[in-house]
Coordinates of C-alpha atoms and ligand atoms in Angstrom, one line a residue:
M1338 CA -34.0 93.6 113.3
S1339 CA -37.5 93.5 111.6
K1340 CA -39.2 90.3 111.0
I1341 CA -39.6 90.6 107.3
G1342 CA -36.6 91.0 104.9
L1343 CA -37.5 92.2 101.4
F1344 CA -34.7 91.4 99.0
Y1345 CA -35.0 93.0 95.5
G1346 CA -32.9 93.5 92.4
T1347 CA -33.5 96.3 89.9
T1348 CA -31.9 97.5 86.8
T1349 CA -34.0 100.5 85.8
G1350 CA -35.7 101.2 89.1
K1351 CA -39.2 99.9 88.7
T1352 CA -38.8 96.9 91.1
E1353 CA -37.2 99.2 93.7
E1354 CA -40.2 101.5 93.5
A1355 CA -42.5 98.5 94.0
A1356 CA -40.4 97.3 96.9
V1357 CA -40.8 100.7 98.6
A1358 CA -44.5 100.7 98.0
I1359 CA -44.8 97.2 99.5
K1360 CA -42.8 98.2 102.6
D1361 CA -45.0 101.3 103.0
A1362 CA -48.2 99.1 102.7
F1363 CA -47.0 96.9 105.6
G1364 CA -46.5 100.1 107.6
G1365 CA -44.2 100.7 110.6
D1366 CA -40.9 99.0 110.7
L1367 CA -42.1 95.5 109.8
V1368 CA -40.0 95.3 106.6
T1369 CA -36.3 95.9 106.0
L1370 CA -35.4 96.6 102.3
V1371 CA -32.3 95.0 100.9
D1372 CA -30.9 95.7 97.5
V1373 CA -29.4 92.4 96.4
A1374 CA -26.6 94.3 94.6
Q1375 CA -25.3 94.8 98.1
A1376 CA -26.3 91.5 99.7
E1377 CA -25.1 87.9 100.1
V1378 CA -27.3 84.9 100.1
S1379 CA -26.5 84.3 103.8
D1380 CA -28.3 87.5 104.6
L1381 CA -31.6 85.7 104.0
S1382 CA -31.0 83.7 107.2
D1383 CA -31.5 86.9 109.3
Y1384 CA -35.3 86.9 108.7
Q1385 CA -38.2 84.7 109.6
Y1386 CA -40.3 86.0 106.7
I1387 CA -38.7 86.8 103.3
I1388 CA -40.1 88.7 100.3
I1389 CA -38.2 88.3 97.0
G1390 CA -38.5 90.9 94.2
C1391 CA -37.0 90.3 90.8
P1392 CA -37.8 91.7 87.3
T1393 CA -37.4 89.5 84.3
W1394 CA -34.7 90.6 81.8
N1395 CA -33.2 89.5 78.5
I1396 CA -36.1 87.3 77.5
G1397 CA -36.8 85.0 80.4
E1398 CA -33.7 85.7 82.5
L1399 CA -33.1 86.9 86.1
Q1400 CA -32.2 90.5 86.7
G1401 CA -28.4 90.9 86.8
D1402 CA -27.8 91.1 90.5
W1403 CA -30.0 88.1 91.2
E1404 CA -28.2 86.2 88.4
G1405 CA -25.0 86.8 90.4
L1406 CA -26.5 85.2 93.6
Y1407 CA -28.4 82.4 91.9
E1408 CA -25.8 79.6 92.2
D1409 CA -25.0 80.6 95.8
L1410 CA -28.6 79.7 96.7
D1411 CA -27.6 76.0 96.4
D1412 CA -25.5 76.5 99.6
I1413 CA -28.2 77.8 101.9
D1414 CA -30.9 75.9 103.9
L1415 CA -34.1 77.8 103.9
S1416 CA -36.3 75.2 105.8
G1417 CA -38.6 77.0 108.2
K1418 CA -38.6 80.2 106.1
T1419 CA -41.9 81.5 104.7
V1420 CA -41.3 83.2 101.4
A1421 CA -43.3 85.5 99.1
Y1422 CA -42.4 86.6 95.6
F1423 CA -43.1 89.6 93.4
G1424 CA -41.8 90.6 90.0
T1425 CA -42.1 93.4 87.5
G1426 CA -42.4 92.5 83.8
D1427 CA -43.9 93.4 80.5
Q1428 CA -46.8 91.1 79.4
I1429 CA -47.2 92.7 76.0
G1430 CA -43.6 92.9 74.9
Y1431 CA -42.5 89.6 76.4
A1432 CA -45.8 87.6 76.4
D1433 CA -44.0 84.2 76.2
N1434 CA -41.7 85.0 79.1
F1435 CA -43.8 87.2 81.4
Q1436 CA -42.4 87.2 84.9
D1437 CA -40.2 84.1 84.3
A1438 CA -37.7 85.3 86.8
M1439 CA -40.2 85.1 89.7
G1440 CA -40.9 81.5 88.7
I1441 CA -37.2 80.6 88.4
L1442 CA -36.4 82.0 91.9
E1443 CA -39.5 80.4 93.5
E1444 CA -38.5 77.0 92.1
K1445 CA -34.9 77.3 93.4
I1446 CA -35.8 78.7 96.9
T1447 CA -38.5 76.1 97.3
A1448 CA -35.9 73.4 96.5
Q1449 CA -33.8 74.9 99.3
G1450 CA -36.7 74.5 101.8
G1451 CA -38.6 77.8 101.5
K1452 CA -42.4 77.6 101.9
T1453 CA -44.2 79.8 99.3
V1454 CA -47.1 82.1 100.3
G1455 CA -48.7 85.0 98.4
Y1456 CA -50.1 83.2 95.3
T1457 CA -52.3 85.4 93.1
S1458 CA -54.8 85.0 90.3
T1459 CA -53.8 85.3 86.6
H1460 CA -57.1 87.1 85.9
G1461 CA -56.5 90.5 84.3
Y1462 CA -53.3 89.7 82.5
E1463 CA -52.8 89.0 78.8
H1464 CA -49.5 87.0 78.6
S1465 CA -49.3 83.7 76.8
E1466 CA -46.6 81.8 78.8
S1467 CA -44.9 82.3 82.2
K1468 CA -42.6 80.2 84.3
A1469 CA -44.2 82.1 87.3
V1470 CA -47.6 80.3 86.8
K1471 CA -48.1 77.0 88.7
D1472 CA -51.5 75.3 89.0
S1473 CA -53.1 78.3 87.1
K1474 CA -51.9 80.9 89.6
F1475 CA -48.9 83.2 89.8
V1476 CA -46.5 82.1 92.5
G1477 CA -46.5 85.7 93.7
L1478 CA -47.5 89.2 92.8
A1479 CA -47.0 90.1 89.1
L1480 CA -46.6 93.8 88.5
D1481 CA -46.4 95.3 85.0
E1482 CA -45.2 98.9 85.2
D1483 CA -44.8 98.9 81.4
N1484 CA -48.5 98.3 80.6
Q1485 CA -50.6 98.3 83.8
S1486 CA -48.9 100.8 86.1
D1487 CA -52.4 102.2 87.0
L1488 CA -53.2 98.8 88.6
S1489 CA -50.1 98.4 90.7
G1490 CA -51.2 100.4 93.7
D1491 CA -54.3 98.4 94.3
R1492 CA -52.5 95.1 93.5
I1493 CA -49.9 95.9 96.1
Q1494 CA -52.5 96.8 98.8
A1495 CA -54.5 93.6 98.2
W1496 CA -51.3 91.5 98.2
V1497 CA -49.9 93.0 101.4
A1498 CA -53.3 92.4 103.1
Q1499 CA -53.1 88.8 102.0
L1500 CA -49.5 88.5 103.2
K1501 CA -50.2 90.0 106.6
G1502 CA -52.6 87.1 107.1
E1503 CA -50.3 84.4 105.7
F1504 CA -47.2 85.7 107.6
G1505 CA -49.4 86.2 110.7
V1506 CA -47.9 89.7 111.4
Ligands
FMN1042 C1 -34.2 94.0 77.0 C2 -35.4 93.8 77.9 C3 -35.8 92.5 78.1 C4 -36.9 92.2 78.9 N1 -37.4 90.9 79.0 C5 -38.5 90.6 79.7 C6 -39.0 89.3 79.8 O1 -38.5 88.3 79.3 N2 -40.2 89.1 80.5 C7 -40.8 90.1 81.2 O2 -41.9 89.9 81.8 N3 -40.4 91.4 81.1 C8 -39.2 91.7 80.4 N4 -38.8 93.0 80.3 C9 -39.5 94.0 81.0 C10 -38.8 94.4 82.4 O3 -38.9 93.2 83.2 C11 -39.6 95.5 83.1 O4 -39.5 96.7 82.4 C12 -39.2 95.6 84.5 O5 -40.2 96.4 85.2 C13 -37.9 96.2 84.7 O6 -37.6 96.2 86.1 P1 -36.4 97.1 86.8 O7 -36.7 98.6 86.4 O8 -36.6 96.9 88.2 O9 -35.1 96.7 86.3 C14 -37.6 93.2 79.5 C15 -37.2 94.6 79.3 C16 -36.2 94.8 78.5 C17 -35.8 96.3 78.2

């Protein structure tokens, strides 16, 4: 069992592609990828370090598979877990709800005891509002394959380097 479990949901594949790129950037067998369409909330308990990947759908909502797991998160104790978040979204088309899903999940998982790492700067984005922004930072890595796909590779490399330090792996 690897140390890091990366749990992602995806509807049109973009978040899955990002998940694979994040795993590759960690290198080796550090990261196990889990599509939440085939997962249960209790699977989170298997890992010391957790990465959560969720795109925002339907104007500020969780992606469908995450939606299905959301209420079950109430029943799990995540104290002692270190958790990082990433999302894919569209800052131009959904400027008032950019990456909301990442913020919704971060709030819930933090309430269940998870410790958030992997905050990033909002510099370089054009959205107006986001539930994923706390204290002027994104609570995780905000990817925008719809408008800034050319930036994703560098953003992922920089974030994974940051996480290696914060996870201590
Ligand atoms: C109907 C629809 C609603 C969307 N709503 C939002 C939104 O509220 N906020 C956001 O940041 N992106 C929104 N998006 C953009 C998606 O999050 C983005 O395309 C994402 O990369 C899709 O991820 P997936 O391919 O992994 O499912 C929306 C896209 C569609 C088609």
